[in-house]
mmCIF file of C-alpha atoms and ligand atoms in Angstrom:
data_model
loop_
_atom_site.group_PDB
_atom_site.id
_atom_site.type_symbol
_atom_site.label_atom_id
_atom_site.label_comp_id
_atom_site.label_asym_id
_atom_site.label_seq_id
_atom_site.Cartn_x
_atom_site.Cartn_y
_atom_site.Cartn_z
ATOM 1 C CA MET A 1 45.802 -16.357 -102.958
ATOM 2 C CA ASP A 2 43.727 -14.431 -100.476
ATOM 3 C CA ASN A 3 40.578 -16.575 -100.199
ATOM 4 C CA ILE A 4 41.138 -20.116 -98.960
ATOM 5 C CA ILE A 5 37.450 -20.934 -99.488
ATOM 6 C CA GLN A 6 35.024 -19.543 -102.022
ATOM 7 C CA VAL A 7 31.389 -20.585 -102.069
ATOM 8 C CA LYS A 8 29.665 -19.249 -105.179
ATOM 9 C CA ASP A 9 25.887 -19.326 -105.752
ATOM 10 C CA VAL A 10 25.617 -22.749 -104.109
ATOM 11 C CA VAL A 11 22.294 -24.565 -104.085
ATOM 12 C CA TYR A 12 21.851 -27.990 -102.529
ATOM 13 C CA GLU A 13 18.758 -30.125 -101.966
ATOM 14 C CA TYR A 14 18.732 -33.624 -100.493
ATOM 15 C CA SER A 15 15.640 -34.722 -102.397
ATOM 16 C CA GLN A 16 15.497 -35.051 -106.185
ATOM 17 C CA GLU A 17 11.853 -33.972 -106.265
ATOM 18 C CA GLU A 18 11.052 -30.694 -107.926
ATOM 19 C CA ASN A 19 10.241 -27.777 -105.604
ATOM 20 C CA SER A 20 11.696 -29.656 -102.628
ATOM 21 C CA LEU A 21 13.054 -27.595 -99.757
ATOM 22 C CA LYS A 22 16.589 -26.381 -100.408
ATOM 23 C CA ALA A 23 19.112 -27.189 -97.667
ATOM 24 C CA LEU A 24 21.365 -24.516 -99.206
ATOM 25 C CA ASP A 25 19.649 -21.773 -101.127
ATOM 26 C CA ASN A 26 22.073 -19.643 -103.108
ATOM 27 C CA VAL A 27 24.913 -19.376 -100.597
ATOM 28 C CA ASN A 28 27.825 -17.053 -101.306
ATOM 29 C CA LEU A 29 30.761 -16.887 -98.953
ATOM 30 C CA ASP A 30 34.451 -16.034 -99.089
ATOM 31 C CA ILE A 31 36.768 -17.066 -96.289
ATOM 32 C CA LYS A 32 40.189 -15.490 -96.155
ATOM 33 C CA LYS A 33 43.337 -17.371 -95.268
ATOM 34 C CA GLY A 34 43.935 -17.195 -91.516
ATOM 35 C CA GLU A 35 40.417 -16.083 -90.594
ATOM 36 C CA PHE A 36 38.483 -17.503 -87.644
ATOM 37 C CA VAL A 37 34.850 -17.738 -88.709
ATOM 38 C CA ALA A 38 31.943 -18.850 -86.529
ATOM 39 C CA ILE A 39 28.742 -20.143 -88.113
ATOM 40 C CA ILE A 40 25.562 -20.034 -86.044
ATOM 41 C CA GLY A 41 21.950 -20.782 -86.890
ATOM 42 C CA HIS A 42 18.934 -22.693 -85.621
ATOM 43 C CA ASN A 43 18.702 -26.485 -86.075
ATOM 44 C CA GLY A 44 18.093 -27.344 -89.709
ATOM 45 C CA SER A 45 19.311 -23.976 -91.015
ATOM 46 C CA GLY A 46 21.899 -25.662 -93.254
ATOM 47 C CA LYS A 47 25.145 -25.341 -91.259
ATOM 48 C CA SER A 48 26.198 -28.992 -91.567
ATOM 49 C CA THR A 49 25.206 -29.108 -95.227
ATOM 50 C CA LEU A 50 27.441 -26.090 -95.837
ATOM 51 C CA ALA A 51 30.298 -27.634 -93.795
ATOM 52 C CA LYS A 52 30.101 -30.844 -95.832
ATOM 53 C CA HIS A 53 30.482 -28.810 -99.006
ATOM 54 C CA LEU A 54 33.767 -27.379 -97.743
ATOM 55 C CA ASN A 55 35.619 -30.679 -97.926
ATOM 56 C CA ALA A 56 33.708 -32.282 -100.775
ATOM 57 C CA ILE A 57 31.584 -34.703 -98.737
ATOM 58 C CA LEU A 58 28.724 -33.046 -100.648
ATOM 59 C CA LYS A 59 28.914 -31.370 -104.074
ATOM 60 C CA PRO A 60 26.734 -28.405 -105.035
ATOM 61 C CA LYS A 61 23.710 -29.040 -107.257
ATOM 62 C CA HIS A 62 24.249 -25.532 -108.635
ATOM 63 C CA GLY A 63 27.205 -23.226 -108.160
ATOM 64 C CA ASN A 64 30.750 -24.019 -107.078
ATOM 65 C CA VAL A 65 32.904 -24.456 -104.004
ATOM 66 C CA ILE A 66 36.601 -23.682 -104.405
ATOM 67 C CA VAL A 67 38.997 -24.868 -101.663
ATOM 68 C CA ALA A 68 42.626 -23.721 -101.899
ATOM 69 C CA GLY A 69 42.057 -23.038 -105.584
ATOM 70 C CA ILE A 70 40.516 -26.461 -106.324
ATOM 71 C CA ASN A 71 36.899 -26.947 -107.364
ATOM 72 C CA THR A 72 35.326 -29.622 -105.114
ATOM 73 C CA LYS A 73 33.701 -31.109 -108.231
ATOM 74 C CA ASP A 74 37.182 -32.136 -109.431
ATOM 75 C CA GLU A 75 37.081 -35.869 -108.528
ATOM 76 C CA ASP A 76 40.814 -36.326 -109.169
ATOM 77 C CA LYS A 77 41.695 -33.804 -106.467
ATOM 78 C CA LEU A 78 39.471 -35.208 -103.718
ATOM 79 C CA TRP A 79 42.387 -36.135 -101.433
ATOM 80 C CA GLN A 80 44.032 -32.786 -101.958
ATOM 81 C CA ILE A 81 40.795 -31.092 -100.854
ATOM 82 C CA ARG A 82 40.386 -33.379 -97.819
ATOM 83 C CA GLN A 83 44.012 -32.743 -96.842
ATOM 84 C CA SER A 84 43.544 -29.007 -97.189
ATOM 85 C CA ALA A 85 40.200 -28.764 -95.327
ATOM 86 C CA GLY A 86 39.894 -31.156 -92.386
ATOM 87 C CA MET A 87 36.621 -31.755 -90.564
ATOM 88 C CA ILE A 88 35.940 -32.377 -86.880
ATOM 89 C CA PHE A 89 32.467 -33.671 -86.038
ATOM 90 C CA GLN A 90 30.241 -33.562 -82.976
ATOM 91 C CA ASN A 91 30.738 -37.020 -81.495
ATOM 92 C CA PRO A 92 34.312 -37.559 -80.237
ATOM 93 C CA ASP A 93 33.826 -41.345 -80.123
ATOM 94 C CA ASN A 94 33.044 -41.641 -83.836
ATOM 95 C CA GLN A 95 36.316 -40.082 -84.929
ATOM 96 C CA ILE A 96 38.851 -42.319 -83.262
ATOM 97 C CA VAL A 97 40.023 -45.148 -85.513
ATOM 98 C CA ALA A 98 43.038 -46.636 -83.704
ATOM 99 C CA THR A 99 43.606 -48.183 -80.271
ATOM 100 C CA VAL A 100 46.589 -45.975 -79.397
ATOM 101 C CA VAL A 101 46.574 -42.155 -79.549
ATOM 102 C CA GLU A 102 49.684 -41.763 -81.721
ATOM 103 C CA GLU A 103 48.477 -44.395 -84.196
ATOM 104 C CA ASP A 104 45.220 -42.508 -84.497
ATOM 105 C CA VAL A 105 47.041 -39.284 -85.335
ATOM 106 C CA ALA A 106 49.214 -41.147 -87.891
ATOM 107 C CA PHE A 107 46.169 -42.497 -89.746
ATOM 108 C CA GLY A 108 45.588 -39.433 -91.972
ATOM 109 C CA PRO A 109 49.199 -38.946 -93.111
ATOM 110 C CA GLU A 110 49.501 -42.717 -93.709
ATOM 111 C CA ASN A 111 46.538 -42.492 -96.064
ATOM 112 C CA LEU A 112 48.263 -39.645 -97.872
ATOM 113 C CA GLY A 113 51.236 -41.986 -98.456
ATOM 114 C CA ILE A 114 53.698 -39.859 -96.523
ATOM 115 C CA ASP A 115 57.145 -41.200 -95.645
ATOM 116 C CA PRO A 116 57.159 -43.021 -92.227
ATOM 117 C CA GLU A 117 60.003 -40.869 -90.836
ATOM 118 C CA GLU A 118 58.100 -37.720 -91.759
ATOM 119 C CA ILE A 119 54.901 -39.175 -90.225
ATOM 120 C CA LYS A 120 56.716 -39.710 -86.925
ATOM 121 C CA ILE A 121 57.769 -36.061 -86.830
ATOM 122 C CA ARG A 122 54.297 -34.846 -87.787
ATOM 123 C CA VAL A 123 52.582 -37.009 -85.139
ATOM 124 C CA GLU A 124 54.904 -35.675 -82.446
ATOM 125 C CA ASN A 125 54.462 -32.045 -83.499
ATOM 126 C CA SER A 126 50.680 -32.375 -83.885
ATOM 127 C CA LEU A 127 50.227 -33.944 -80.461
ATOM 128 C CA LYS A 128 52.372 -31.202 -78.937
ATOM 129 C CA ALA A 129 50.325 -28.522 -80.730
ATOM 130 C CA VAL A 130 47.113 -29.753 -79.073
ATOM 131 C CA ASP A 131 48.907 -30.384 -75.770
ATOM 132 C CA MET A 132 48.294 -34.152 -75.862
ATOM 133 C CA TYR A 133 51.864 -35.417 -76.343
ATOM 134 C CA GLU A 134 52.055 -36.998 -72.895
ATOM 135 C CA PHE A 135 49.041 -39.130 -73.816
ATOM 136 C CA ARG A 136 50.633 -40.497 -77.008
ATOM 137 C CA ASN A 137 50.740 -44.124 -75.817
ATOM 138 C CA LYS A 138 47.335 -44.104 -74.152
ATOM 139 C CA ALA A 139 44.163 -45.813 -75.347
ATOM 140 C CA PRO A 140 41.822 -43.145 -76.784
ATOM 141 C CA HIS A 141 38.723 -44.616 -75.115
ATOM 142 C CA LEU A 142 40.203 -43.743 -71.715
ATOM 143 C CA LEU A 143 40.380 -40.027 -72.553
ATOM 144 C CA SER A 144 37.809 -37.339 -71.755
ATOM 145 C CA GLY A 145 35.612 -35.927 -74.528
ATOM 146 C CA GLY A 146 37.720 -32.760 -74.776
ATOM 147 C CA GLN A 147 40.921 -34.801 -74.980
ATOM 148 C CA LYS A 148 39.446 -37.035 -77.702
ATOM 149 C CA GLN A 149 38.492 -33.986 -79.758
ATOM 150 C CA ARG A 150 42.029 -32.644 -79.333
ATOM 151 C CA VAL A 151 43.419 -35.969 -80.595
ATOM 152 C CA ALA A 152 41.038 -35.737 -83.576
ATOM 153 C CA ILE A 153 42.330 -32.187 -84.214
ATOM 154 C CA ALA A 154 45.929 -33.492 -84.012
ATOM 155 C CA GLY A 155 45.007 -36.071 -86.677
ATOM 156 C CA ILE A 156 43.911 -33.230 -88.941
ATOM 157 C CA ILE A 157 46.953 -31.042 -88.229
ATOM 158 C CA ALA A 158 49.232 -33.981 -89.065
ATOM 159 C CA MET A 159 47.993 -33.607 -92.650
ATOM 160 C CA LYS A 160 49.148 -29.951 -92.677
ATOM 161 C CA PRO A 161 45.768 -28.476 -93.529
ATOM 162 C CA ASP A 162 44.995 -24.912 -94.593
ATOM 163 C CA CYS A 163 41.775 -24.949 -92.637
ATOM 164 C CA ILE A 164 39.871 -26.897 -90.002
ATOM 165 C CA ILE A 165 36.079 -27.066 -90.042
ATOM 166 C CA LEU A 166 34.473 -27.949 -86.716
ATOM 167 C CA ASP A 167 30.811 -28.963 -86.963
ATOM 168 C CA GLU A 168 29.451 -28.516 -83.418
ATOM 169 C CA ALA A 169 32.632 -30.177 -82.161
ATOM 170 C CA THR A 170 32.056 -28.756 -78.686
ATOM 171 C CA ALA A 171 28.352 -29.676 -78.418
ATOM 172 C CA MET A 172 28.837 -32.965 -76.566
ATOM 173 C CA LEU A 173 31.583 -31.726 -74.251
ATOM 174 C CA ASP A 174 31.422 -30.536 -70.660
ATOM 175 C CA PRO A 175 32.447 -26.904 -69.966
ATOM 176 C CA SER A 176 36.115 -27.796 -69.362
ATOM 177 C CA GLY A 177 36.236 -29.885 -72.562
ATOM 178 C CA ARG A 178 34.710 -26.995 -74.507
ATOM 179 C CA LYS A 179 37.317 -24.646 -73.070
ATOM 180 C CA GLU A 180 40.143 -27.050 -74.042
ATOM 181 C CA VAL A 181 38.919 -27.246 -77.632
ATOM 182 C CA MET A 182 38.388 -23.470 -77.880
ATOM 183 C CA GLU A 183 41.879 -22.785 -76.514
ATOM 184 C CA THR A 184 43.350 -25.312 -78.944
ATOM 185 C CA ILE A 185 41.682 -23.912 -82.060
ATOM 186 C CA THR A 186 42.359 -20.305 -81.035
ATOM 187 C CA LYS A 187 46.046 -21.161 -80.616
ATOM 188 C CA LEU A 188 46.227 -22.995 -83.969
ATOM 189 C CA ASN A 189 44.605 -19.987 -85.611
ATOM 190 C CA LYS A 190 46.917 -17.412 -83.991
ATOM 191 C CA GLU A 191 50.210 -19.318 -84.006
ATOM 192 C CA GLU A 192 49.968 -21.665 -86.993
ATOM 193 C CA LYS A 193 47.732 -19.333 -89.060
ATOM 194 C CA ILE A 194 45.297 -22.181 -89.718
ATOM 195 C CA THR A 195 41.917 -20.961 -90.936
ATOM 196 C CA ILE A 196 39.151 -22.023 -88.539
ATOM 197 C CA ILE A 197 35.473 -22.476 -89.392
ATOM 198 C CA HIS A 198 33.657 -23.194 -86.164
ATOM 199 C CA ILE A 199 29.973 -24.151 -86.211
ATOM 200 C CA THR A 200 28.563 -23.743 -82.731
ATOM 201 C CA HIS A 201 25.437 -23.016 -80.760
ATOM 202 C CA PHE A 202 27.456 -21.523 -77.900
ATOM 203 C CA MET A 203 27.368 -17.784 -78.480
ATOM 204 C CA GLU A 204 30.295 -17.159 -76.119
ATOM 205 C CA GLU A 205 32.390 -19.227 -78.566
ATOM 206 C CA ALA A 206 31.179 -17.231 -81.556
ATOM 207 C CA VAL A 207 32.323 -14.044 -79.784
ATOM 208 C CA GLU A 208 35.921 -15.299 -80.134
ATOM 209 C CA ALA A 209 35.708 -15.332 -83.943
ATOM 210 C CA ASP A 210 36.847 -12.638 -86.397
ATOM 211 C CA LYS A 211 33.600 -13.027 -88.296
ATOM 212 C CA VAL A 212 30.176 -14.481 -87.524
ATOM 213 C CA ILE A 213 27.868 -15.939 -90.150
ATOM 214 C CA VAL A 214 24.204 -16.507 -89.305
ATOM 215 C CA MET A 215 22.202 -19.055 -91.303
ATOM 216 C CA GLU A 216 18.445 -19.508 -91.642
ATOM 217 C CA ASN A 217 16.532 -21.731 -94.105
ATOM 218 C CA GLY A 218 19.647 -22.537 -96.138
ATOM 219 C CA ARG A 219 20.656 -18.903 -96.503
ATOM 220 C CA ILE A 220 23.244 -16.619 -94.967
ATOM 221 C CA VAL A 221 21.082 -13.963 -93.325
ATOM 222 C CA MET A 222 23.699 -12.057 -91.311
ATOM 223 C CA HIS A 223 27.420 -11.655 -91.778
ATOM 224 C CA GLY A 224 29.801 -9.468 -89.788
ATOM 225 C CA LYS A 225 32.109 -8.978 -86.810
ATOM 226 C CA PRO A 226 30.787 -10.506 -83.551
ATOM 227 C CA ARG A 227 29.960 -7.064 -82.143
ATOM 228 C CA GLU A 228 28.064 -6.041 -85.273
ATOM 229 C CA ILE A 229 26.044 -9.268 -85.161
ATOM 230 C CA PHE A 230 25.287 -9.580 -81.452
ATOM 231 C CA VAL A 231 24.166 -5.973 -81.021
ATOM 232 C CA GLN A 232 21.116 -6.986 -83.122
ATOM 233 C CA VAL A 233 19.462 -8.793 -80.226
ATOM 234 C CA ASP A 234 15.866 -8.520 -81.520
ATOM 235 C CA LYS A 235 16.804 -9.876 -84.929
ATOM 236 C CA LEU A 236 18.704 -12.806 -83.408
ATOM 237 C CA LYS A 237 15.773 -13.617 -81.142
ATOM 238 C CA LYS A 238 13.491 -13.694 -84.192
ATOM 239 C CA LEU A 239 15.910 -16.208 -85.709
ATOM 240 C CA ARG A 240 15.432 -18.250 -82.507
ATOM 241 C CA LEU A 241 19.045 -17.694 -81.478
ATOM 242 C CA ASP A 242 20.591 -16.807 -78.150
ATOM 243 C CA VAL A 243 22.984 -13.939 -77.654
ATOM 244 C CA PRO A 244 26.035 -14.012 -75.337
ATOM 245 C CA SER A 245 24.836 -13.817 -71.729
ATOM 246 C CA MET A 246 26.497 -10.411 -71.134
ATOM 247 C CA THR A 247 24.889 -9.000 -74.298
ATOM 248 C CA GLU A 248 21.519 -10.257 -73.058
ATOM 249 C CA LEU A 249 22.085 -8.659 -69.661
ATOM 250 C CA ALA A 250 23.078 -5.321 -71.256
ATOM 251 C CA TYR A 251 19.950 -5.508 -73.427
ATOM 252 C CA GLU A 252 17.715 -6.072 -70.381
ATOM 253 C CA LEU A 253 19.444 -3.361 -68.316
ATOM 254 C CA LYS A 254 19.051 -0.887 -71.149
ATOM 255 C CA LYS A 255 15.374 -1.809 -71.501
ATOM 256 C CA SER A 256 14.960 -1.115 -67.768
ATOM 257 C CA GLY A 257 16.336 2.371 -68.254
ATOM 258 C CA LEU A 258 20.040 2.031 -67.503
ATOM 259 C CA ASN A 259 22.230 4.073 -69.846
ATOM 260 C CA ILE A 260 24.596 1.256 -70.782
ATOM 261 C CA ASP A 261 26.382 0.308 -74.027
ATOM 262 C CA LYS A 262 24.237 -2.169 -75.887
ATOM 263 C CA ASP A 263 27.073 -3.907 -77.719
ATOM 264 C CA ILE A 264 28.658 -5.518 -74.664
ATOM 265 C CA LEU A 265 30.045 -8.999 -75.346
ATOM 266 C CA THR A 266 32.114 -10.045 -72.347
ATOM 267 C CA VAL A 267 32.179 -9.939 -68.538
ATOM 268 C CA ASP A 268 35.120 -7.502 -68.666
ATOM 269 C CA GLU A 269 33.199 -5.072 -70.850
ATOM 270 C CA MET A 270 30.183 -5.344 -68.538
ATOM 271 C CA VAL A 271 32.339 -4.550 -65.494
ATOM 272 C CA ILE A 272 33.860 -1.471 -67.164
ATOM 273 C CA ASN A 273 30.418 -0.240 -68.194
ATOM 274 C CA LEU A 274 28.771 -0.769 -64.805
ATOM 275 C CA CYS A 275 31.658 0.865 -62.929
ATOM 276 C CA GLN A 276 30.740 4.137 -64.640
ATOM 277 C CA TYR A 277 27.658 4.217 -62.360
ATOM 278 C CA GLN A 278 29.478 4.149 -59.068
HETATM 279 P P1 ADP B 301 21.993 -27.721 -89.356
HETATM 280 O O1 ADP B 301 23.346 -28.343 -89.375
HETATM 281 O O2 ADP B 301 22.019 -26.225 -89.379
HETATM 282 O O3 ADP B 301 21.150 -28.238 -88.228
HETATM 283 P P2 ADP B 301 21.514 -29.300 -91.745
HETATM 284 O O4 ADP B 301 22.486 -28.844 -92.760
HETATM 285 O O5 ADP B 301 21.793 -30.572 -91.040
HETATM 286 O O6 ADP B 301 21.242 -28.111 -90.713
HETATM 287 O O7 ADP B 301 20.086 -29.445 -92.433
HETATM 288 C C1 ADP B 301 19.557 -28.505 -93.385
HETATM 289 C C2 ADP B 301 18.261 -29.069 -93.938
HETATM 290 O O8 ADP B 301 18.520 -30.247 -94.681
HETATM 291 C C3 ADP B 301 17.243 -29.460 -92.875
HETATM 292 O O9 ADP B 301 15.959 -29.156 -93.365
HETATM 293 C C4 ADP B 301 17.442 -30.954 -92.735
HETATM 294 O O10 ADP B 301 16.262 -31.574 -92.329
HETATM 295 C C5 ADP B 301 17.811 -31.349 -94.149
HETATM 296 N N1 ADP B 301 18.717 -32.524 -94.171
HETATM 297 C C6 ADP B 301 19.919 -32.615 -93.554
HETATM 298 N N2 ADP B 301 20.498 -33.807 -93.798
HETATM 299 C C7 ADP B 301 19.622 -34.502 -94.579
HETATM 300 C C8 ADP B 301 19.637 -35.809 -95.176
HETATM 301 N N3 ADP B 301 20.698 -36.618 -95.018
HETATM 302 N N4 ADP B 301 18.575 -36.150 -95.931
HETATM 303 C C9 ADP B 301 17.514 -35.315 -96.104
HETATM 304 N N5 ADP B 301 17.446 -34.081 -95.575
HETATM 305 C C10 ADP B 301 18.472 -33.663 -94.834
HETATM 306 MG MG1 MG B 302 24.310 -29.601 -87.996
#
């Protein structure tokens, strides 16, 4: 199967009242196996509501969400869905359940009823995959925010998921913690072929994705490769969104009359472009 996630005509509203504002307003989205997708959008645009539909925390009022071939409305398959699509949330402290790192990582597979010998192997491999193996006997509360998020990611990987959904998982981290988490999820995507759905308000992180989805008022309003999205600076500004700092600089330089590519995303691309003027 090509699509690991299919969101079809999904409508969701938190209030039961008629004509209430829709948190998701007819969302359609297909995510292919192995893709790295970034979701951006202003506060309240519906990103978290969409994320919660992807592992059946919320069920659509209209339409359907299919995860690894299972409809999230299928109550009997709830654990299969949660195993397949793991979520990482914003606050690292709310996701740790045990007092020792390796016990925390074992929690998910234990709940799935997996054989203890197999759990041991999975915990070891998962901690190695996020580069936290040397911390296996440590108390989680002593770790940095970035390390805690990596332990939370290990807990998800230990359940052998198809995809990981990160809902602003880097928002509370310092720059080095953000870098650790980005490196970890990029590696899991490239090497383990795990599908990544990364909700973020850091545009430099969205640049790393294969595909960027922009939400506004419960709708997907833009959808494309990072370069195709970020070149539309005026449109993004209207949506009250930032653009990557190098894209912004290129936009300003172009406005001031410099003949520079307007779809610059990174420092390297900026350097190459500017060197043409020497
Ligand atoms: P985002 O994650 O993009 O900031 P959300 O999905 O959290 O957006 O919110 C989408 C809309 O749904 C907003 O208008 C928000 O106020 C509303 N909303 C979110 N959670 C709740 C809730 N638990 N109860 C009522 N309204 C909610
Ligand atoms: Mg949110």
